[in-house]
Coordinates of N, CA, C and O in Angstrom, one line a residue:
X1 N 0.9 -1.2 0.0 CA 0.0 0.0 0.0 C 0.9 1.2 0.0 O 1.9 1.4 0.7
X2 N 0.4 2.3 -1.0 CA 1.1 3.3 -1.2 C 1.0 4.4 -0.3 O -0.2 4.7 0.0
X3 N 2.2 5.1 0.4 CA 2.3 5.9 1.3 C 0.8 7.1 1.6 O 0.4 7.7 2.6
X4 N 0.2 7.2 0.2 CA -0.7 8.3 0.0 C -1.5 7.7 0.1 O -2.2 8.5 0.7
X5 N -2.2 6.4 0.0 CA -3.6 5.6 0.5 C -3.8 5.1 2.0 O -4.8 4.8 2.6
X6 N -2.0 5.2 2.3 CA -2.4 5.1 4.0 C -3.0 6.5 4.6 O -4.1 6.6 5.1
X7 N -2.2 7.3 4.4 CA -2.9 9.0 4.7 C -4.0 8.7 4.5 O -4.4 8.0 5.4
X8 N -5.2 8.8 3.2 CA -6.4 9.1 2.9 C -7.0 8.2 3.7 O -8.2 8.5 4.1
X9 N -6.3 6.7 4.4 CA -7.2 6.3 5.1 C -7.2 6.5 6.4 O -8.1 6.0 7.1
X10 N -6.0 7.2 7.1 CA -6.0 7.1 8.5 C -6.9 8.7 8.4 O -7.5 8.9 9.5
X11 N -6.9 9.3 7.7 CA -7.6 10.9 7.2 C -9.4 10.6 7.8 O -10.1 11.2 8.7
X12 N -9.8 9.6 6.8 CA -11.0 9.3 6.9 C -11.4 8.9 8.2 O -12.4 9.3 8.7
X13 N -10.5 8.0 8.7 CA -10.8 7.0 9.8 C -11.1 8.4 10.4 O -12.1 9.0 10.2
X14 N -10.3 8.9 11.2 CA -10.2 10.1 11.7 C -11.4 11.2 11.9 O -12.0 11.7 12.8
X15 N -11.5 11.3 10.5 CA -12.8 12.2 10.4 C -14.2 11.4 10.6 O -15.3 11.7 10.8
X16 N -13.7 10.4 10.6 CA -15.4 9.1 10.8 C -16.1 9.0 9.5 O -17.2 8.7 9.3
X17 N -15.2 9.3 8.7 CA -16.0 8.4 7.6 C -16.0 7.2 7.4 O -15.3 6.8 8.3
X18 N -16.3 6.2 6.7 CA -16.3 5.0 6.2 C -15.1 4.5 5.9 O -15.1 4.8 4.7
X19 N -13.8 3.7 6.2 CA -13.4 3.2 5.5 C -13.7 1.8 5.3 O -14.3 1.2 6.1
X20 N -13.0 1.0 3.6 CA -13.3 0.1 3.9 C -12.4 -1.3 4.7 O -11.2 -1.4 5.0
X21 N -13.4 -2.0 4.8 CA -12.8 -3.3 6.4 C -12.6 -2.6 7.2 O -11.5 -2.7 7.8
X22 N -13.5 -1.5 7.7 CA -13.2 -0.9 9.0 C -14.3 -0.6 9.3 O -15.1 -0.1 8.6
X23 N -14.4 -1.2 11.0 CA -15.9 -1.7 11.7 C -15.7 -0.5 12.6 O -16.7 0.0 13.0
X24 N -14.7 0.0 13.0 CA -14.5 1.3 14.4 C -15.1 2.8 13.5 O -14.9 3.1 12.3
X25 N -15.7 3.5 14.8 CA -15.6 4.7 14.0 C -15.4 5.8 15.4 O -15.7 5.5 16.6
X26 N -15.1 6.4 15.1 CA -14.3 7.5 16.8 C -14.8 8.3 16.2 O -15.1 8.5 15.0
X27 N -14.8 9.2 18.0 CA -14.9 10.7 18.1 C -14.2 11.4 17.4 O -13.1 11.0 17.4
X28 N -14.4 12.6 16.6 CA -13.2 13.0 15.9 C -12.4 14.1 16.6 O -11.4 14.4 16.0
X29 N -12.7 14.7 17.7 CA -12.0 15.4 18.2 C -10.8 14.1 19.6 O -9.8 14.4 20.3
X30 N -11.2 13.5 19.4 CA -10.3 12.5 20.7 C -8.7 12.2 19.8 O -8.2 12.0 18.6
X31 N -8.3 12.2 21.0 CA -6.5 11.7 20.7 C -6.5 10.5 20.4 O -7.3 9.9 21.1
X32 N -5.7 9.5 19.5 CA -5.7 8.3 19.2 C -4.4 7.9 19.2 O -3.7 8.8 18.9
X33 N -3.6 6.6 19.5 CA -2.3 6.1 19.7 C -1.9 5.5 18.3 O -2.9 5.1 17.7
X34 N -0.8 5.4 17.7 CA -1.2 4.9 16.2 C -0.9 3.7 16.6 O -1.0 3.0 15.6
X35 N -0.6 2.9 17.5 CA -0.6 1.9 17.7 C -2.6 1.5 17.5 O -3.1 0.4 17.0
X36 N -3.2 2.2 17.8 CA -5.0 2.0 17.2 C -4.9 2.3 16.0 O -5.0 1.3 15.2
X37 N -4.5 3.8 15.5 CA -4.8 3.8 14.2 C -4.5 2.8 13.0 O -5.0 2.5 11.9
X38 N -3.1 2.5 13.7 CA -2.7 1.3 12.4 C -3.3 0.1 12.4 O -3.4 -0.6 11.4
X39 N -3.7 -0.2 13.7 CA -4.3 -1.8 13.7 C -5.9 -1.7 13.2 O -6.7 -2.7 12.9
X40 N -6.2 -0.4 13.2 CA -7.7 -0.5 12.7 C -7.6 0.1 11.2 O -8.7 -0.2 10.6
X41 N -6.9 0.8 10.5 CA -6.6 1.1 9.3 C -6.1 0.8 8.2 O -6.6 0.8 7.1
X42 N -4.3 0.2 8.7 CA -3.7 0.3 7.8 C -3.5 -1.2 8.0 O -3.6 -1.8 9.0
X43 N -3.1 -1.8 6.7 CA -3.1 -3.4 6.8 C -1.7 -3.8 6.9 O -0.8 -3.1 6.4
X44 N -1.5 -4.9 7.6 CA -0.2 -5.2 7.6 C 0.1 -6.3 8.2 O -0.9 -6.6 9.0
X45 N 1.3 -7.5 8.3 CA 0.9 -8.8 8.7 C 1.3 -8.5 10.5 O 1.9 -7.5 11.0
X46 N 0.8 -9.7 11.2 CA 1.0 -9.9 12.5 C 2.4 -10.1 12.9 O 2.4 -10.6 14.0
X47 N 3.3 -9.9 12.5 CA 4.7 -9.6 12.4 C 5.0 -8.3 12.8 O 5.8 -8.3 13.7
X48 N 4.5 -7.1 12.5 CA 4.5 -5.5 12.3 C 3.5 -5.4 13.6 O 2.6 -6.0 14.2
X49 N 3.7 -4.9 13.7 CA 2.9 -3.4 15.3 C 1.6 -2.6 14.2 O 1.7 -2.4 13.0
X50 N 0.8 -2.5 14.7 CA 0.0 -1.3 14.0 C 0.7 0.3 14.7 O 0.1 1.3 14.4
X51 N 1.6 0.3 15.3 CA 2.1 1.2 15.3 C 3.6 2.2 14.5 O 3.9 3.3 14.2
X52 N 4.1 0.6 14.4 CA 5.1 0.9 13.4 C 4.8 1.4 11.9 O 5.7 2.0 11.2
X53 N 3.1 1.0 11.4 CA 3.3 0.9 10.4 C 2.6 2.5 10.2 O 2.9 3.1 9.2
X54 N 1.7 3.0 11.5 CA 1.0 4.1 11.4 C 1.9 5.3 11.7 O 1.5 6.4 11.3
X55 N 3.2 5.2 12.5 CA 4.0 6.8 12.7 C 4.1 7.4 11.8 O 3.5 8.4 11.6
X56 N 5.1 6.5 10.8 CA 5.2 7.1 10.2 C 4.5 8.1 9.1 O 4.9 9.1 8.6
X57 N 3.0 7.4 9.0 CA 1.9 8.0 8.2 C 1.5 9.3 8.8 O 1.4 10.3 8.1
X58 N 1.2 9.3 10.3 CA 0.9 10.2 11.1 C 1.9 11.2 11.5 O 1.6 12.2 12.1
X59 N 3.0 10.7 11.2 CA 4.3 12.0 11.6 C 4.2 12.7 10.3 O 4.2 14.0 10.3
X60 N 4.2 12.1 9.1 CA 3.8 12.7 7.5 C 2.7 13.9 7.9 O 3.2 15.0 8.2
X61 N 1.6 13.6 7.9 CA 0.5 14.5 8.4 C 0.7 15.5 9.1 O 0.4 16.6 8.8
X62 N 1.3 15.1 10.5 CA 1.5 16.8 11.5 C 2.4 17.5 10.4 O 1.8 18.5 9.9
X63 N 3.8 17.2 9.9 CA 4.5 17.6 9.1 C 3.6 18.6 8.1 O 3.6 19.8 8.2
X64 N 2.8 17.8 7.3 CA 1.3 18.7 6.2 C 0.5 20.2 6.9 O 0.1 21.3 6.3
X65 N 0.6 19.7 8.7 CA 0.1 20.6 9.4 C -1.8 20.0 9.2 O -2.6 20.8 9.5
X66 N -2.2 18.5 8.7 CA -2.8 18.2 8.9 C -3.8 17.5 10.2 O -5.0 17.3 10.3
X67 N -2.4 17.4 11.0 CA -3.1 16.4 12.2 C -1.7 17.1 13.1 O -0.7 17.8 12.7
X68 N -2.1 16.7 14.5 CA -1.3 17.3 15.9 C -0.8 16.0 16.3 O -1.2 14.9 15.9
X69 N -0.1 16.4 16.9 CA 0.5 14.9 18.1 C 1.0 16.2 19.4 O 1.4 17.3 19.3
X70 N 0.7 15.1 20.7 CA 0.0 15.7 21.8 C 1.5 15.0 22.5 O 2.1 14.3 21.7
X71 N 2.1 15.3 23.9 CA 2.9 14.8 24.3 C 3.0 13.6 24.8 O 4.0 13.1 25.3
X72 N 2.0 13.1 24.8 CA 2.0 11.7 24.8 C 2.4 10.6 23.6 O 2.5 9.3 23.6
X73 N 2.5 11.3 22.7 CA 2.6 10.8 21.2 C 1.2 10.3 20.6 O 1.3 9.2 20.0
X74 N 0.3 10.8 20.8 CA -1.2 10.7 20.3 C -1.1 11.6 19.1 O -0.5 12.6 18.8
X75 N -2.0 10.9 18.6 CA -2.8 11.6 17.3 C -3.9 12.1 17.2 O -4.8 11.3 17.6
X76 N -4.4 13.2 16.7 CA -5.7 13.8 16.3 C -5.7 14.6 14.9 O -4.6 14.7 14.4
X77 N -6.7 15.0 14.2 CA -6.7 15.8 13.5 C -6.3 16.8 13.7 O -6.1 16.8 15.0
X78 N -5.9 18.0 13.1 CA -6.0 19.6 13.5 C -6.7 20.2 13.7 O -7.5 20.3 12.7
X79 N -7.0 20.9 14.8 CA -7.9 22.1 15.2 C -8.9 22.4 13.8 O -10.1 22.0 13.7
X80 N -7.9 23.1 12.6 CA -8.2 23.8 11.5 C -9.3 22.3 10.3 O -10.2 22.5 9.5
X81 N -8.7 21.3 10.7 CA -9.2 20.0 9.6 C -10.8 19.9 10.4 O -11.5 19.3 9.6
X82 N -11.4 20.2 11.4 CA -12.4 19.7 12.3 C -13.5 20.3 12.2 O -14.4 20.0 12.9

């Protein structure tokens, strides 16, 4: 999976739209660990962390100025995306 289809889907997950094979849908203002976001978004075998596979997607994003990370190393959207 290409670096830009993980964004659009941890994007959506985020925002609570629909993605597909994905049964969760969250608050969109709450902080999320990518250790959740990757295991509920991004696919990857049981070998990999859903964390490992989501930083980096989500460090992409704050970088965009799309999403925050909190000192905990949580994820949310941006204030401005909400």
């Amino acid at each position: 999976m290409k670096m830009q289809e993980k964004k659009d889907r941890v994007l959506a997950f985020l925002r609570g739209e629909t993605v597909e094979g994905v049964e969760r849908k969250l608050e969109v203002s709450d902080w999320y660990s990518p250790t959740y976001i990757g295991d509920a978004v991004i696919p990857h075998s049981d070998l990999t962390s859903g964390s490992s596979v989501a930083s980096p997607v989500c460090k992409a994003l704050v970088d965009e100025g799309v999403m925050e990370m909190n000192h905990r190393g949580q994820y949310r959207l941006a204030k401005k995306e909400v």
